[in-house]
Amino acid sequence: MDSILVKGNGALNGVIPIAGAKNACLTLMPATLLSEEPLTLTNAPRLSDIATMTQLLQSLGAEVAGLQEGKVLALSSLGPINHVADYDIVRKMRASNLVLGPLLAREGHAVVSLPGGCAIGARPMDLHIHGLEALGAEIELKDGYLHAKAKGGKLRGAQMTLRMASVGATENIMMAATLAKGTTVINNAAREPEIVDLAQCLRKMGAQIEGEGSSRIEIQGVDRLGGATHQVVTDRIELGTYMLAPAICGGEVELLGGRMHLVAAFAEKLDQAGVSVTQTEAGLKVSRKGGRIRAVDVTTEPFPGFPTDLQAQMMALLCTAEGTSVLEEKIFENRFMHAPELLRMGAQIEVHGGTATVKGVEKLRGARVMATDLRASVSLILAGLAAEGETVVSRVYHLDRGYERVEEKFRGIGAHIERIKA
Ligand code: UD1
């Protein structure tokens, strides 16, 4: 397994282009199952999670033409669709469950493996299931697979209120509702930019959707959807991650394609910690205001709150702050697996349940550490960049799921980082 070697080396300066959002692309791709006409996604990121979704869609009978220069992903589901999403693919990535809604809407039935264990908590699927049941699906669990069937062969619109504003459940229900008979209203819908991106793409395909970005989404079902070309929204988590590079090391970095509205709550916390973030025409410019980073308290929340997917990276920054910060993780239980690794680098962190108390230290020290999930991996790289000496992060396959050309992008701003091939 590859590892990443990082050497702490002071201020970082330069420009980083931000890719299209992994999480948006992972929900836009299954939307191809809703139509017989081609769907073309531009600005799709080159990531192993996208390759996994490609494999899944191909196994279902869709055609996917890979990424080319200019990053285009062409999808089409003209032929007969296989409605079984196999465990061997689904277990690799939870977002595979996003084929359930589209398959059910198009075929009237679907068999999708449950994703299984996940390192950052239980992550059940009850909200997806209850939402689709409200649309008239009958769903039962057999041998680890969800067997879903639309009563009467077709889904029907319904009003529902989600117990939690789940991103994946909102996406699955939205896609299913586009081809249902009648009107669907999702109350307490997730409001993430990836949901807005999905709604915009579905609308281009002919869907009738209103209210995306608010907690009430209304969908009027139509008989069929057509093709579309859609540009994937900027990856706000990749954006936030690289914003932390000049924050933790000093210097000034411009993130091309960055937009403040995608990371407003995060940028506000950075501002309180002593990091300046300004919108330019090309993106976001980030620099340390001078002096040491100050401690801030952070609570993760659904959008527009502070994203859980930036909590690990923010913790790396706060490890070097003046004072004590309290981080509360409200979205996923068990999402502090980076904390023991940061301790190996000299951080002072105490974790009690969903709360981590971080007492800033003057300097972190390089160490051998292990990546436990996607965002934890990159938090250890950030910590390594700010540390004295060398840090080796092992198990970096997690990183390739969500960060394209990560070493190249960090090197572009002057970081000492290299991949050690196993
Ligand atoms: C998506 C993102 C992930 C991000 C998360 C929260 C993708 C591919 N992944 O994941 O990177 O960390 O949003 O912003 O877009 N829950 C239930 N029952 C369900 C579904 C969810 O209880 O049926 C709970 C989860 O356990 C979790 C919370 O709801 O505590 C939020 O999860 P959800 O928004 O569904 O996350 P994902 O869509 O899986």
Coordinates of C-alpha atoms and ligand atoms in Angstrom, one line a residue:
M1 CA 0.0 0.0 0.0
D2 CA 1.3 3.5 -0.9
S3 CA 2.3 6.0 1.7
I4 CA 2.8 9.8 1.6
L5 CA 5.9 11.5 2.9
V6 CA 5.5 15.1 4.0
K7 CA 8.2 17.4 5.3
G8 CA 7.3 20.6 7.2
N9 CA 8.8 23.5 5.4
G10 CA 7.2 26.8 6.3
A11 CA 4.9 29.1 4.2
L12 CA 3.0 27.9 1.2
N13 CA 2.3 30.2 -1.7
G14 CA 0.6 29.9 -5.1
V15 CA -2.5 28.8 -6.9
I16 CA -4.6 25.6 -6.7
P17 CA -7.4 24.7 -9.1
I18 CA -10.3 23.1 -7.3
A19 CA -12.0 20.1 -9.0
G20 CA -15.7 19.3 -9.5
A21 CA -17.3 17.9 -6.4
K22 CA -17.0 14.2 -5.8
N23 CA -20.2 14.1 -3.8
A24 CA -22.2 16.0 -6.5
C25 CA -20.8 13.8 -9.2
L26 CA -21.7 10.6 -7.3
T27 CA -25.4 11.6 -7.2
L28 CA -25.4 13.1 -10.8
M29 CA -24.1 9.9 -12.3
P30 CA -27.0 7.6 -11.2
A31 CA -29.4 10.2 -12.6
T32 CA -28.5 8.7 -16.0
L33 CA -30.6 5.7 -15.0
L34 CA -33.7 7.9 -15.2
S35 CA -33.4 8.5 -18.9
E36 CA -32.8 6.8 -22.2
E37 CA -31.0 9.8 -23.5
P38 CA -27.3 10.7 -22.9
L39 CA -26.2 12.7 -19.8
T40 CA -22.9 14.5 -20.1
L41 CA -21.2 15.8 -17.0
T42 CA -18.4 18.3 -17.5
N43 CA -15.8 19.1 -14.7
A44 CA -16.1 15.6 -13.3
P45 CA -13.2 14.8 -10.9
R46 CA -10.8 12.0 -11.6
L47 CA -11.2 9.9 -8.4
S48 CA -11.4 6.2 -7.5
D49 CA -14.9 6.8 -6.1
I50 CA -16.0 8.0 -9.6
A51 CA -14.4 4.8 -11.0
T52 CA -16.4 2.7 -8.6
M53 CA -19.7 4.4 -9.5
T54 CA -18.7 3.9 -13.2
Q55 CA -18.3 0.2 -12.6
L56 CA -21.6 0.0 -10.7
L57 CA -23.5 1.8 -13.5
Q58 CA -21.9 -0.4 -16.2
S59 CA -22.9 -3.4 -14.2
L60 CA -26.5 -2.1 -14.4
G61 CA -26.3 -1.8 -18.2
A62 CA -25.5 1.9 -18.5
E63 CA -22.8 3.1 -20.9
V64 CA -20.1 5.3 -19.3
A65 CA -17.4 6.9 -21.5
G66 CA -14.5 7.8 -19.2
L67 CA -13.0 11.1 -18.3
Q68 CA -11.2 12.9 -21.1
E69 CA -9.2 16.1 -21.2
G70 CA -11.6 18.8 -20.1
K71 CA -13.0 16.3 -17.7
V72 CA -16.2 15.0 -19.4
L73 CA -18.1 12.0 -18.3
A74 CA -20.7 10.8 -20.8
L75 CA -23.4 8.5 -19.6
S76 CA -26.3 6.8 -21.2
S77 CA -28.8 4.2 -20.2
L78 CA -30.5 3.4 -23.5
G79 CA -30.4 -0.4 -23.3
P80 CA -32.2 -2.8 -21.0
I81 CA -31.3 -2.1 -17.4
N82 CA -30.2 -4.8 -14.9
H83 CA -31.8 -3.9 -11.6
V84 CA -29.4 -5.7 -9.2
A85 CA -26.6 -3.7 -7.6
D86 CA -24.2 -6.3 -6.4
Y87 CA -22.6 -6.4 -2.9
D88 CA -19.0 -6.6 -4.3
I89 CA -19.3 -3.1 -5.8
V90 CA -21.7 -1.5 -3.2
R91 CA -19.6 -2.5 -0.2
K92 CA -16.7 -0.4 -1.6
M93 CA -18.7 2.8 -1.4
R94 CA -21.8 3.8 0.5
A95 CA -22.9 6.3 -2.2
S96 CA -23.7 3.2 -4.4
N97 CA -27.0 3.3 -2.6
L98 CA -27.9 6.3 -4.8
V99 CA -28.9 3.9 -7.6
L100 CA -31.9 2.7 -5.6
G101 CA -34.2 5.7 -6.2
P102 CA -33.5 5.9 -10.0
L103 CA -33.8 2.2 -10.6
L104 CA -37.1 2.0 -8.8
A105 CA -38.4 5.0 -10.7
R106 CA -37.4 3.7 -14.1
E107 CA -37.9 0.0 -13.7
G108 CA -40.5 -0.3 -11.0
H109 CA -38.2 -2.6 -9.1
A110 CA -34.6 -2.7 -7.8
V111 CA -32.4 -5.0 -5.7
V112 CA -29.6 -3.1 -4.1
S113 CA -27.1 -4.5 -1.6
L114 CA -26.9 -2.7 1.8
P115 CA -23.5 -0.9 1.9
G116 CA -22.4 -2.6 5.2
G117 CA -20.0 -1.3 7.8
C118 CA -18.5 2.1 7.6
A119 CA -15.5 3.5 9.5
I120 CA -17.3 6.7 10.6
G121 CA -20.4 5.3 12.2
A122 CA -23.4 3.1 11.6
R123 CA -24.9 5.1 8.8
P124 CA -28.2 3.3 8.4
M125 CA -30.6 3.6 5.4
D126 CA -33.9 3.9 7.2
L127 CA -34.6 7.5 5.8
H128 CA -34.0 6.3 2.2
I129 CA -36.3 3.4 2.8
H130 CA -39.1 5.3 4.6
G131 CA -39.0 8.0 1.9
L132 CA -39.3 5.5 -1.0
E133 CA -42.0 3.6 0.9
A134 CA -44.0 6.9 1.2
L135 CA -43.8 7.0 -2.7
G136 CA -45.4 3.6 -2.8
A137 CA -42.5 1.2 -2.8
E138 CA -42.5 -2.1 -1.0
I139 CA -39.1 -2.8 0.4
E140 CA -37.8 -5.8 2.2
L141 CA -34.4 -6.9 3.3
K142 CA -33.3 -10.4 2.1
D143 CA -29.8 -11.8 2.3
G144 CA -28.2 -8.4 2.8
Y145 CA -30.1 -6.9 -0.2
L146 CA -32.9 -4.4 -0.2
H147 CA -35.6 -5.7 -2.6
A148 CA -37.8 -2.8 -3.7
K149 CA -40.9 -2.9 -5.8
A150 CA -43.2 0.0 -6.8
K151 CA -46.8 -1.0 -6.0
G152 CA -48.7 -1.2 -9.3
G153 CA -45.4 -0.9 -11.1
K154 CA -45.1 2.9 -10.7
L155 CA -44.2 5.2 -7.8
R156 CA -46.7 7.8 -6.7
G157 CA -46.0 11.3 -5.3
A158 CA -46.4 11.9 -1.6
Q159 CA -45.7 14.4 1.2
M160 CA -43.1 13.4 3.7
T161 CA -40.9 14.8 6.5
L162 CA -37.4 13.4 7.0
R163 CA -36.4 12.6 10.6
M164 CA -33.0 14.0 9.8
A165 CA -31.9 16.2 6.9
S166 CA -30.0 13.3 5.2
V167 CA -28.1 14.2 2.0
G168 CA -28.3 10.8 0.5
A169 CA -32.0 10.2 1.4
T170 CA -33.0 13.6 -0.1
E171 CA -31.1 12.7 -3.3
N172 CA -32.6 9.2 -3.6
I173 CA -36.1 10.5 -3.0
M174 CA -35.8 13.4 -5.3
M175 CA -34.6 11.2 -8.2
A176 CA -37.3 8.7 -7.6
A177 CA -40.0 11.4 -7.4
T178 CA -39.1 12.9 -10.8
L179 CA -40.8 10.0 -12.6
A180 CA -43.5 9.3 -10.0
K181 CA -47.2 10.0 -10.7
G182 CA -48.2 13.3 -9.0
T183 CA -46.6 15.7 -6.6
T184 CA -43.9 14.9 -3.9
V185 CA -43.0 17.2 -1.1
I186 CA -39.9 16.5 1.0
N187 CA -39.9 18.5 4.2
N188 CA -36.7 18.8 6.3
A189 CA -34.8 18.1 3.1
A190 CA -31.0 18.5 3.1
R191 CA -29.9 21.8 1.7
E192 CA -26.3 21.0 0.6
P193 CA -25.0 22.6 -2.7
E194 CA -24.8 19.0 -4.1
I195 CA -28.6 18.8 -3.8
V196 CA -28.9 22.1 -5.6
D197 CA -26.6 20.8 -8.3
L198 CA -28.6 17.6 -8.7
A199 CA -31.9 19.6 -8.9
Q200 CA -30.4 21.8 -11.6
C201 CA -29.3 18.9 -13.6
L202 CA -32.6 17.0 -13.3
R203 CA -34.4 20.2 -14.4
K204 CA -32.2 20.3 -17.5
M205 CA -33.4 16.7 -18.1
G206 CA -37.0 17.8 -18.0
A207 CA -37.8 17.3 -14.3
Q208 CA -40.1 19.7 -12.5
I209 CA -38.5 20.6 -9.2
E210 CA -38.7 23.6 -6.9
G211 CA -37.3 24.6 -3.6
E212 CA -33.8 23.0 -3.7
G213 CA -31.5 24.7 -1.3
S214 CA -34.4 25.2 1.1
S215 CA -35.7 22.6 3.5
R216 CA -38.9 22.0 1.4
I217 CA -38.5 20.5 -2.0
E218 CA -41.5 20.0 -4.3
I219 CA -41.3 17.7 -7.3
Q220 CA -44.0 17.3 -9.9
G221 CA -43.6 13.9 -11.5
V222 CA -43.3 13.7 -15.3
D223 CA -43.6 10.7 -17.7
R224 CA -40.1 10.8 -19.0
L225 CA -36.8 12.6 -18.7
G226 CA -34.4 13.5 -21.6
G227 CA -30.7 14.1 -21.9
A228 CA -28.6 17.0 -20.6
T229 CA -25.2 18.4 -20.3
H230 CA -24.3 19.7 -16.9
Q231 CA -21.2 21.2 -15.2
V232 CA -20.5 19.6 -11.8
V233 CA -20.4 22.2 -9.0
T234 CA -17.0 23.0 -7.4
D235 CA -15.9 20.6 -4.6
R236 CA -16.4 22.6 -1.4
I237 CA -14.6 20.0 0.7
E238 CA -11.6 20.0 -1.5
L239 CA -11.8 23.8 -1.5
G240 CA -11.9 23.9 2.4
T241 CA -9.1 21.4 2.7
Y242 CA -6.7 23.5 0.6
M243 CA -7.8 26.7 2.3
L244 CA -6.3 25.2 5.4
A245 CA -2.8 24.9 3.8
P246 CA -1.9 28.6 4.1
A247 CA -3.8 28.8 7.4
I248 CA -1.7 26.1 9.0
C249 CA 1.7 26.9 7.3
G250 CA 1.4 30.6 6.6
G251 CA 1.7 32.2 3.1
E252 CA -1.0 33.1 0.6
V253 CA -2.9 30.7 -1.7
E254 CA -5.6 31.3 -4.3
L255 CA -8.1 28.5 -4.8
L256 CA -9.4 28.7 -8.4
G257 CA -13.1 28.2 -8.8
G258 CA -13.7 28.7 -5.0
R259 CA -16.9 30.5 -4.1
M260 CA -17.6 32.0 -0.7
H261 CA -21.3 30.7 -0.5
L262 CA -20.0 27.1 -0.7
V263 CA -17.9 27.5 2.5
A264 CA -19.4 30.5 4.3
A265 CA -19.6 28.9 7.8
F266 CA -16.1 27.4 7.5
A267 CA -14.6 30.7 6.3
E268 CA -16.2 32.5 9.3
K269 CA -14.5 30.1 11.7
L270 CA -11.2 30.6 9.8
D271 CA -11.7 34.4 10.2
Q272 CA -12.2 34.0 14.0
A273 CA -9.0 31.9 14.1
G274 CA -7.0 34.6 12.4
V275 CA -7.1 33.6 8.7
S276 CA -8.3 36.0 6.0
V277 CA -10.5 34.7 3.2
T278 CA -11.4 37.0 0.3
Q279 CA -13.4 36.4 -2.8
T280 CA -11.5 37.2 -6.0
E281 CA -12.8 36.9 -9.6
A282 CA -11.0 33.6 -10.1
G283 CA -11.7 32.1 -6.7
L284 CA -10.9 32.5 -3.0
K285 CA -7.6 34.0 -1.7
V286 CA -6.5 32.8 1.8
S287 CA -3.7 34.0 4.0
R288 CA -2.8 34.1 7.7
K289 CA -3.5 37.5 9.2
G290 CA -0.3 37.3 11.1
G291 CA 0.6 35.9 14.6
R292 CA -0.5 32.5 15.8
I293 CA -3.8 30.8 15.0
R294 CA -6.4 31.4 17.8
A295 CA -8.5 28.7 19.3
V296 CA -12.1 28.5 18.1
D297 CA -15.0 26.2 19.0
V298 CA -16.6 24.3 16.1
T299 CA -19.8 22.3 15.9
T300 CA -20.6 20.3 12.7
E301 CA -24.0 20.7 11.3
P302 CA -25.9 20.1 8.1
F303 CA -25.4 22.8 5.4
P304 CA -25.2 25.8 5.8
G305 CA -23.5 24.9 9.0
F306 CA -19.9 23.8 9.5
P307 CA -19.4 20.6 7.4
T308 CA -18.5 17.3 9.1
D309 CA -16.3 16.6 6.1
L310 CA -14.0 19.4 7.1
Q311 CA -13.9 18.6 10.9
A312 CA -10.7 16.4 10.7
Q313 CA -8.8 19.0 8.7
M314 CA -9.9 21.8 11.0
M315 CA -8.7 19.8 14.0
A316 CA -5.2 19.7 12.5
L317 CA -5.2 23.5 12.3
L318 CA -6.5 23.9 15.9
C319 CA -3.8 21.5 17.2
T320 CA -1.4 24.4 16.5
A321 CA -3.6 27.2 17.9
E322 CA -3.1 29.4 20.9
G323 CA -5.6 28.3 23.5
T324 CA -8.1 25.5 23.8
S325 CA -10.8 24.6 21.2
V326 CA -13.8 22.4 21.5
L327 CA -15.0 20.4 18.5
E328 CA -18.4 18.9 18.6
E329 CA -19.3 16.3 15.9
K330 CA -23.0 16.2 15.5
I331 CA -23.4 14.3 12.2
F332 CA -21.5 11.1 12.6
E333 CA -20.6 9.2 15.8
N334 CA -17.0 7.9 15.8
R335 CA -15.5 10.5 13.5
F336 CA -12.5 11.3 15.6
M337 CA -10.2 8.5 14.4
H338 CA -7.6 11.1 13.3
A339 CA -7.3 12.2 16.9
P340 CA -5.0 9.3 18.2
E341 CA -2.9 9.8 15.0
L342 CA -2.5 13.5 15.7
L343 CA -1.5 12.6 19.3
R344 CA 1.4 10.7 17.8
M345 CA 2.5 14.0 16.3
G346 CA 2.5 15.8 19.7
A347 CA -1.0 17.2 19.6
Q348 CA -3.0 17.5 22.9
I349 CA -6.5 16.2 22.3
E350 CA -9.1 14.6 24.6
V351 CA -12.1 12.9 23.1
H352 CA -15.3 12.2 25.1
G353 CA -18.1 10.8 22.9
G354 CA -18.9 13.4 20.2
T355 CA -16.7 16.1 21.7
A356 CA -13.0 16.7 21.2
T357 CA -11.1 19.2 23.3
V358 CA -7.9 20.4 21.6
K359 CA -5.2 22.3 23.5
G360 CA -3.0 24.0 21.0
V361 CA 0.7 23.3 21.0
E362 CA 3.5 25.5 19.6
K363 CA 4.7 22.9 17.2
L364 CA 3.7 19.5 16.0
R365 CA 6.4 16.9 15.4
G366 CA 6.6 14.6 12.4
A367 CA 5.7 10.9 13.0
R368 CA 4.5 7.7 11.2
V369 CA 0.7 7.8 11.2
M370 CA -2.1 5.9 9.6
A371 CA -5.0 7.2 7.6
T372 CA -8.3 5.8 8.7
D373 CA -10.7 7.5 6.3
L374 CA -10.7 10.0 3.5
R375 CA -10.9 13.2 5.4
A376 CA -8.6 11.9 8.2
S377 CA -5.9 11.1 5.6
V378 CA -5.7 14.7 4.4
S379 CA -5.9 16.1 8.0
L380 CA -2.7 14.2 8.7
I381 CA -1.0 15.6 5.6
L382 CA -1.9 19.1 6.7
A383 CA -0.6 18.4 10.2
G384 CA 2.6 17.0 8.6
L385 CA 3.1 20.2 6.6
A386 CA 3.0 22.3 9.8
A387 CA 5.2 19.8 11.8
E388 CA 8.9 19.8 12.4
G389 CA 10.6 16.9 10.6
E390 CA 9.1 14.1 8.5
T391 CA 5.6 12.6 8.6
V392 CA 4.7 9.4 6.8
V393 CA 1.0 8.8 6.3
S394 CA 0.2 5.1 5.4
R395 CA -3.0 3.6 4.0
V396 CA -3.4 6.5 1.6
Y397 CA -5.8 4.7 -0.7
H398 CA -8.5 6.5 1.2
L399 CA -7.0 9.7 -0.1
D400 CA -7.4 8.7 -3.8
R401 CA -11.1 8.3 -3.3
G402 CA -11.6 12.0 -2.8
Y403 CA -8.6 14.1 -3.8
E404 CA -7.4 14.2 -7.3
R405 CA -3.7 14.8 -8.0
V406 CA -3.2 15.6 -4.3
E407 CA 0.6 15.6 -4.3
E408 CA 0.8 17.7 -7.4
K409 CA -1.6 20.2 -6.0
F410 CA 0.3 20.6 -2.7
R411 CA 3.6 20.7 -4.6
G412 CA 2.2 23.5 -6.7
I413 CA 2.2 25.7 -3.6
G414 CA 5.6 24.7 -2.5
A415 CA 4.9 21.8 -0.2
H416 CA 7.4 18.9 0.2
I417 CA 5.3 15.9 -0.4
E418 CA 5.8 12.7 -2.2
R419 CA 4.2 9.3 -2.7
I420 CA 6.1 6.3 -1.6
K421 CA 5.0 3.4 -3.8
A422 CA 4.5 0.1 -2.0
Ligands
UD1_1 C1 -23.1 12.6 2.5 C2 -21.8 12.8 1.9 C3 -20.7 12.7 3.1 C4 -21.0 13.6 4.2 C5 -22.5 13.5 4.6 C6 -22.9 14.6 5.6 C7 -22.0 11.9 -0.3 C8 -21.6 10.8 -1.3 N1 -21.5 11.7 1.0 O1 -23.2 11.3 3.0 O2 -19.4 12.9 2.5 O3 -20.2 13.4 5.3 O4 -23.4 13.6 3.5 O5 -22.7 15.8 5.1 O6 -22.7 12.8 -0.6 N2 -28.8 8.8 8.5 C9 -29.8 8.0 9.1 N3 -30.6 7.2 8.3 C10 -30.4 7.3 6.9 C11 -29.5 8.1 6.3 C12 -28.7 8.9 7.2 O7 -29.9 7.9 10.3 O8 -31.2 6.6 6.2 C13 -27.9 9.6 9.4 C14 -26.5 9.2 9.3 O9 -26.1 8.1 10.1 C15 -25.8 10.5 9.7 C16 -26.7 11.6 9.2 O10 -28.0 10.9 9.0 O11 -25.7 10.5 11.1 C17 -26.3 12.3 8.0 O12 -26.1 11.4 7.0 P1 -26.3 11.7 5.4 O13 -26.6 13.1 5.2 O14 -27.3 10.7 4.9 O15 -24.9 11.3 4.8 P2 -24.6 10.6 3.4 O16 -25.6 11.0 2.4 O17 -24.4 9.2 3.6

